[in-house]
């Protein structure tokens, strides 16, 4: 419960800071301190050293898996602020408020990782979504940003409606919101699945697929990701998306049985569709930002494997995937924000001007493509292995890896631009040494996890 | 201990080379490659307990950091890798690509990746190195290659990447078919004898190896890649890297899928033989000396792959020593081609002529390399080629008859090249040609000595690979 409360408290504190202090750097440092404290508090709870406790009436339950994901999300946010903090305060006039919203999102994240009732899930999703609508539109003078925010809001509101509908139906089936006892119900003396429950959970699944931008519910993604200020795109494409997957796994992992054999058709179909749409469309993009938006859909396709396999390996895999994907994407976006030209050609010749930055971006790209020696490889590996462990057809894996090969095509265009083409690669400002250092740390982390992914899991199960 | 050194030494020196400046990096890379050569020679005579290494790596995934070079095949391939790098580095000193520290760093990393492929005794580790050998090559070719380098190298990369991730799926599916899942070579092959591995898994593996070799319908990346790569990298590509595919077929495919191999051998052998003839015919029509050697290489590899899938024990021995000899010979040919290109500034055969008058030493050495390429008796290639044809003959007479045509075609295109390059009138372009510098001659003479000595006395290599052959056939 530490993470929920501390993040909310810091959110409020930052709000006060916004009118008590008028210095952008102070906001940034406050946020960094706040995130560090939050991380510490969550780690203390993970190891059962100290935690705030009060009775949540079975609405929340704190398990190691969820707490560990909290740590990942908070640490990733901390890294994100350390790397891109200066670009965050630069987006508009309300610098402190951006951090406020980020803290509230983290509060929602920790609700989603610990919900034990559908109501809490709903609260968590909403606490995440509403700040995101605002962040998307935070570049107030930019028409595209406004359009994106409105689009996101309208589509999001619609999916919230579906979610509520699902929860209501589900409630009707069992008579409570609790996660336990969901699925089967005593009915006329025998245990069976109520149709209401099936419909309800399916609606929940759909509305969460929407948040996770899995096809065919992905249509908002490219426009919103492109329109939103780049710093915030990187946040919502990574940490938020991974959280939604955690929520999905918590909800459906043990309950997919109620969908019957249909599930074995629906989910593989969604996986293939998501991979196909994400990867193939990304190939045709000229803007790196838009390419990353489509590639994030493609990555969601891989993450869906964890839901399909529903075993321990899938759970471990989704954690590793979150880390690998988040580090790489946040890193690329941080560089992208500094570029004058968002197209691939804008990166031409970056290696000659900024060798360290280019090398780091190369590592990020290799990791996203899943090349060995980077964390991205093991992330994909865990997904494939967990699926095959649960008896997935090999055809599904072959399709997945063929699309992984397609993804190499567009990811490597970035490497080609940076290393093999001549150009100016103009940036708004010269990256500072601390920025370069942070980027290098990201890259080293990815490589370390690519050699020994067990380092991450040693803390999950001791 | 030795396997670890063979991998870590080039990695370490490669990483160091990134941070070096100026000319010192040349000596550094050369020093490192000589050290690796030394260790590799040491491995031929050392105790068996020094030849393998095992270390826990990913306990939760059932994968270990297992390296072994117990049998002659691994030793021979490591020796080839270790030998080729000094040869390449010495003979291409003057190339424009060989001036940047990054070039040497990436070359050394390639060496580490190649060594890893030849040493890995764990399927996941094998996959790891299989990919890693590719990444530095991708950068090397894309940065220092010819005009169309970016597109061509990318094609090469995507081709091999598709193959290798299909192999990953294959590895994964085999892993979970065992009662006690493990990636260890010994465990995988032990389960293979129970016949639990299905045939489609064979194809997943085969595709990866066939693309790398390359076998006929999958070869299209190769001539372009050889032509566009900087010549030192081409040497490594054709001398060592294509051997990855052949090696992997012998080390992994045959022991893992004995039944499937038997069942599908005819498809693969037919493809290989078609490839031999097809590539030989194309080689005759080439005007670019690099493309000519590239096609000739496809023809040679075709024979080896045909024998791998159809062969008897003596044929397999022939393949193993031929893998080594082809590596050495083709590097020799590339060195000559590179020297000519450096001198004349062109690779087009039609523009050359009369080199025998202007550069007699180079011409003599070119003839030696060419004769080895034709597999003339008394050259090293003859022994392997004889054993291989002998084995193919026992498999199918008609296929051997067709494949035999490629011997004649090899003579046609190779001698045609020799004729165009060294005979004929001296023209304005070859007017200024002079003999090659000492470093080029040194490598070429070394290779020429190897060609003759191994052609006259092939027994040591046959003895070295004998245990690998026996082991392979004992399992089936």
PDB file of C-alpha atoms in Angstrom, chain A residues 170-301:
ATOM      1  CA  UNK A 170     -19.885  -9.624 -14.204  1.00  0.00           C
ATOM      2  CA  UNK A 171     -21.381  -8.335 -10.995  1.00  0.00           C
ATOM      3  CA  UNK A 172     -24.725  -9.645 -12.075  1.00  0.00           C
ATOM      4  CA  UNK A 173     -23.305 -13.113 -12.482  1.00  0.00           C
ATOM      5  CA  UNK A 174     -21.849 -13.565  -9.022  1.00  0.00           C
ATOM      6  CA  UNK A 175     -23.274 -10.787  -6.961  1.00  0.00           C
ATOM      7  CA  UNK A 176     -19.965  -9.232  -5.951  1.00  0.00           C
ATOM      8  CA  UNK A 177     -16.962  -7.426  -7.416  1.00  0.00           C
ATOM      9  CA  UNK A 178     -14.286  -9.632  -5.895  1.00  0.00           C
ATOM     10  CA  UNK A 179     -11.662 -11.288  -8.014  1.00  0.00           C
ATOM     11  CA  UNK A 180     -11.884 -14.512  -6.092  1.00  0.00           C
ATOM     12  CA  UNK A 181     -14.701 -16.814  -7.057  1.00  0.00           C
ATOM     13  CA  UNK A 182     -14.972 -15.151 -10.418  1.00  0.00           C
ATOM     14  CA  UNK A 183     -15.589 -17.500 -13.273  1.00  0.00           C
ATOM     15  CA  UNK A 184     -17.718 -20.329 -12.019  1.00  0.00           C
ATOM     16  CA  UNK A 185     -20.877 -19.999 -10.009  1.00  0.00           C
ATOM     17  CA  UNK A 186     -23.264 -22.341  -8.241  1.00  0.00           C
ATOM     18  CA  UNK A 187     -26.298 -22.614 -10.441  1.00  0.00           C
ATOM     19  CA  UNK A 188     -29.133 -24.957  -9.756  1.00  0.00           C
ATOM     20  CA  UNK A 189     -26.991 -27.292  -7.686  1.00  0.00           C
ATOM     21  CA  UNK A 190     -24.128 -27.650 -10.209  1.00  0.00           C
ATOM     22  CA  UNK A 191     -21.097 -25.455 -10.791  1.00  0.00           C
ATOM     23  CA  UNK A 192     -21.181 -23.765 -14.123  1.00  0.00           C
ATOM     24  CA  UNK A 193     -20.231 -20.613 -15.892  1.00  0.00           C
ATOM     25  CA  UNK A 194     -22.810 -17.955 -16.178  1.00  0.00           C
ATOM     26  CA  UNK A 195     -23.246 -16.358 -19.575  1.00  0.00           C
ATOM     27  CA  UNK A 196     -23.230 -12.950 -17.935  1.00  0.00           C
ATOM     28  CA  UNK A 197     -19.772 -13.667 -16.605  1.00  0.00           C
ATOM     29  CA  UNK A 198     -18.463 -14.655 -20.018  1.00  0.00           C
ATOM     30  CA  UNK A 199     -19.864 -11.541 -21.619  1.00  0.00           C
ATOM     31  CA  UNK A 200     -18.635  -9.376 -18.776  1.00  0.00           C
ATOM     32  CA  UNK A 201     -15.070 -10.635 -18.808  1.00  0.00           C
ATOM     33  CA  UNK A 202     -14.948 -10.441 -22.576  1.00  0.00           C
ATOM     34  CA  UNK A 203     -15.986  -6.796 -22.458  1.00  0.00           C
ATOM     35  CA  UNK A 204     -13.339  -6.152 -19.813  1.00  0.00           C
ATOM     36  CA  UNK A 205     -10.771  -7.862 -21.989  1.00  0.00           C
ATOM     37  CA  UNK A 206     -11.765  -5.739 -24.968  1.00  0.00           C
ATOM     38  CA  UNK A 207     -11.608  -2.477 -23.110  1.00  0.00           C
ATOM     39  CA  UNK A 208      -8.192  -3.344 -21.719  1.00  0.00           C
ATOM     40  CA  UNK A 209      -6.959  -4.401 -25.148  1.00  0.00           C
ATOM     41  CA  UNK A 210      -7.956  -0.933 -26.181  1.00  0.00           C
ATOM     42  CA  UNK A 211      -5.679   0.581 -23.543  1.00  0.00           C
ATOM     43  CA  UNK A 212      -2.905  -1.789 -24.497  1.00  0.00           C
ATOM     44  CA  UNK A 213      -3.406  -0.897 -28.179  1.00  0.00           C
ATOM     45  CA  UNK A 214      -3.780  -4.463 -29.338  1.00  0.00           C
ATOM     46  CA  UNK A 215      -5.373  -4.891 -32.751  1.00  0.00           C
ATOM     47  CA  UNK A 216      -8.198  -4.535 -33.704  1.00  0.00           C
ATOM     48  CA  UNK A 217      -8.537  -1.897 -30.974  1.00  0.00           C
ATOM     49  CA  UNK A 218      -5.404   0.020 -31.899  1.00  0.00           C
ATOM     50  CA  UNK A 219      -6.717   2.698 -34.218  1.00  0.00           C
ATOM     51  CA  UNK A 220      -6.187   5.570 -31.838  1.00  0.00           C
ATOM     52  CA  UNK A 221      -2.561   4.715 -31.182  1.00  0.00           C
ATOM     53  CA  UNK A 222      -0.600   6.184 -34.101  1.00  0.00           C
ATOM     54  CA  UNK A 223      -2.430   9.511 -34.086  1.00  0.00           C
ATOM     55  CA  UNK A 224      -2.312   9.927 -30.347  1.00  0.00           C
ATOM     56  CA  UNK A 225       1.312   8.913 -30.051  1.00  0.00           C
ATOM     57  CA  UNK A 226       2.259  11.225 -32.859  1.00  0.00           C
ATOM     58  CA  UNK A 227       0.224  14.165 -31.676  1.00  0.00           C
ATOM     59  CA  UNK A 228       1.206  14.016 -28.023  1.00  0.00           C
ATOM     60  CA  UNK A 229       4.399  15.808 -26.993  1.00  0.00           C
ATOM     61  CA  UNK A 230       7.196  13.295 -27.567  1.00  0.00           C
ATOM     62  CA  UNK A 231       8.288  13.183 -23.935  1.00  0.00           C
ATOM     63  CA  UNK A 232       4.846  12.066 -22.870  1.00  0.00           C
ATOM     64  CA  UNK A 233       4.448   9.643 -25.751  1.00  0.00           C
ATOM     65  CA  UNK A 234       7.416   7.739 -24.465  1.00  0.00           C
ATOM     66  CA  UNK A 235       5.847   7.529 -21.014  1.00  0.00           C
ATOM     67  CA  UNK A 236       2.474   6.301 -22.148  1.00  0.00           C
ATOM     68  CA  UNK A 237       3.828   3.904 -24.736  1.00  0.00           C
ATOM     69  CA  UNK A 238       5.949   2.124 -22.174  1.00  0.00           C
ATOM     70  CA  UNK A 239       5.129   2.195 -18.489  1.00  0.00           C
ATOM     71  CA  UNK A 240       1.413   2.637 -18.910  1.00  0.00           C
ATOM     72  CA  UNK A 241       1.129   0.001 -21.586  1.00  0.00           C
ATOM     73  CA  UNK A 242       3.056  -2.560 -19.542  1.00  0.00           C
ATOM     74  CA  UNK A 243       0.810  -1.861 -16.567  1.00  0.00           C
ATOM     75  CA  UNK A 244      -2.288  -2.586 -18.576  1.00  0.00           C
ATOM     76  CA  UNK A 245      -0.793  -5.946 -19.485  1.00  0.00           C
ATOM     77  CA  UNK A 246      -0.168  -6.706 -15.844  1.00  0.00           C
ATOM     78  CA  UNK A 247      -3.792  -5.855 -15.118  1.00  0.00           C
ATOM     79  CA  UNK A 248      -4.956  -8.084 -17.953  1.00  0.00           C
ATOM     80  CA  UNK A 249      -2.860 -10.994 -16.766  1.00  0.00           C
ATOM     81  CA  UNK A 250      -4.131 -10.608 -13.218  1.00  0.00           C
ATOM     82  CA  UNK A 251      -7.706 -10.603 -14.417  1.00  0.00           C
ATOM     83  CA  UNK A 252      -7.673 -13.328 -17.030  1.00  0.00           C
ATOM     84  CA  UNK A 253      -4.731 -15.590 -16.331  1.00  0.00           C
ATOM     85  CA  UNK A 254      -6.613 -18.163 -14.307  1.00  0.00           C
ATOM     86  CA  UNK A 255      -9.983 -17.521 -15.900  1.00  0.00           C
ATOM     87  CA  UNK A 256      -9.533 -17.992 -19.606  1.00  0.00           C
ATOM     88  CA  UNK A 257     -11.140 -21.399 -19.192  1.00  0.00           C
ATOM     89  CA  UNK A 258     -14.565 -19.821 -19.052  1.00  0.00           C
ATOM     90  CA  UNK A 259     -14.306 -18.685 -22.648  1.00  0.00           C
ATOM     91  CA  UNK A 260     -14.035 -22.292 -23.687  1.00  0.00           C
ATOM     92  CA  UNK A 261     -12.269 -23.305 -26.883  1.00  0.00           C
ATOM     93  CA  UNK A 262     -13.123 -19.957 -28.476  1.00  0.00           C
ATOM     94  CA  UNK A 263     -10.263 -18.421 -26.511  1.00  0.00           C
ATOM     95  CA  UNK A 264      -7.807 -20.599 -28.408  1.00  0.00           C
ATOM     96  CA  UNK A 265      -9.002 -18.890 -31.570  1.00  0.00           C
ATOM     97  CA  UNK A 266      -9.615 -15.338 -30.388  1.00  0.00           C
ATOM     98  CA  UNK A 267      -6.286 -14.698 -28.734  1.00  0.00           C
ATOM     99  CA  UNK A 268      -3.960 -16.229 -31.355  1.00  0.00           C
ATOM    100  CA  UNK A 269      -5.941 -14.317 -33.949  1.00  0.00           C
ATOM    101  CA  UNK A 270      -5.463 -11.099 -32.016  1.00  0.00           C
ATOM    102  CA  UNK A 271      -1.767 -11.797 -31.607  1.00  0.00           C
ATOM    103  CA  UNK A 272      -1.277 -12.382 -35.315  1.00  0.00           C
ATOM    104  CA  UNK A 273      -3.382  -9.375 -36.224  1.00  0.00           C
ATOM    105  CA  UNK A 274      -1.546  -7.108 -33.817  1.00  0.00           C
ATOM    106  CA  UNK A 275       1.846  -8.266 -35.032  1.00  0.00           C
ATOM    107  CA  UNK A 276       0.826  -7.960 -38.657  1.00  0.00           C
ATOM    108  CA  UNK A 277      -0.735  -4.517 -38.447  1.00  0.00           C
ATOM    109  CA  UNK A 278       1.963  -3.091 -36.217  1.00  0.00           C
ATOM    110  CA  UNK A 279       4.914  -4.428 -38.137  1.00  0.00           C
ATOM    111  CA  UNK A 280       3.723  -4.049 -41.676  1.00  0.00           C
ATOM    112  CA  UNK A 281       2.456  -0.518 -41.205  1.00  0.00           C
ATOM    113  CA  UNK A 282       5.632   0.496 -39.423  1.00  0.00           C
ATOM    114  CA  UNK A 283       7.648  -0.477 -42.471  1.00  0.00           C
ATOM    115  CA  UNK A 284       6.075   2.318 -44.494  1.00  0.00           C
ATOM    116  CA  UNK A 285       6.570   5.145 -42.029  1.00  0.00           C
ATOM    117  CA  UNK A 286       8.944   7.976 -42.775  1.00  0.00           C
ATOM    118  CA  UNK A 287       8.720   9.604 -39.373  1.00  0.00           C
ATOM    119  CA  UNK A 288      10.605   7.898 -36.608  1.00  0.00           C
ATOM    120  CA  UNK A 289       7.983   8.915 -34.105  1.00  0.00           C
ATOM    121  CA  UNK A 290       5.193   7.348 -36.084  1.00  0.00           C
ATOM    122  CA  UNK A 291       7.304   4.272 -36.710  1.00  0.00           C
ATOM    123  CA  UNK A 292       7.748   3.923 -32.961  1.00  0.00           C
ATOM    124  CA  UNK A 293       3.993   4.251 -32.501  1.00  0.00           C
ATOM    125  CA  UNK A 294       3.345   1.358 -34.856  1.00  0.00           C
ATOM    126  CA  UNK A 295       6.202  -0.608 -33.440  1.00  0.00           C
ATOM    127  CA  UNK A 296       4.641  -0.229 -30.009  1.00  0.00           C
ATOM    128  CA  UNK A 297       1.560  -1.942 -31.400  1.00  0.00           C
ATOM    129  CA  UNK A 298       3.808  -4.682 -32.725  1.00  0.00           C
ATOM    130  CA  UNK A 299       5.490  -5.068 -29.351  1.00  0.00           C
ATOM    131  CA  UNK A 300       2.065  -5.360 -27.740  1.00  0.00           C
ATOM    132  CA  UNK A 301       1.513  -8.343 -30.003  1.00  0.00           C
TER     133      UNK A 301
END
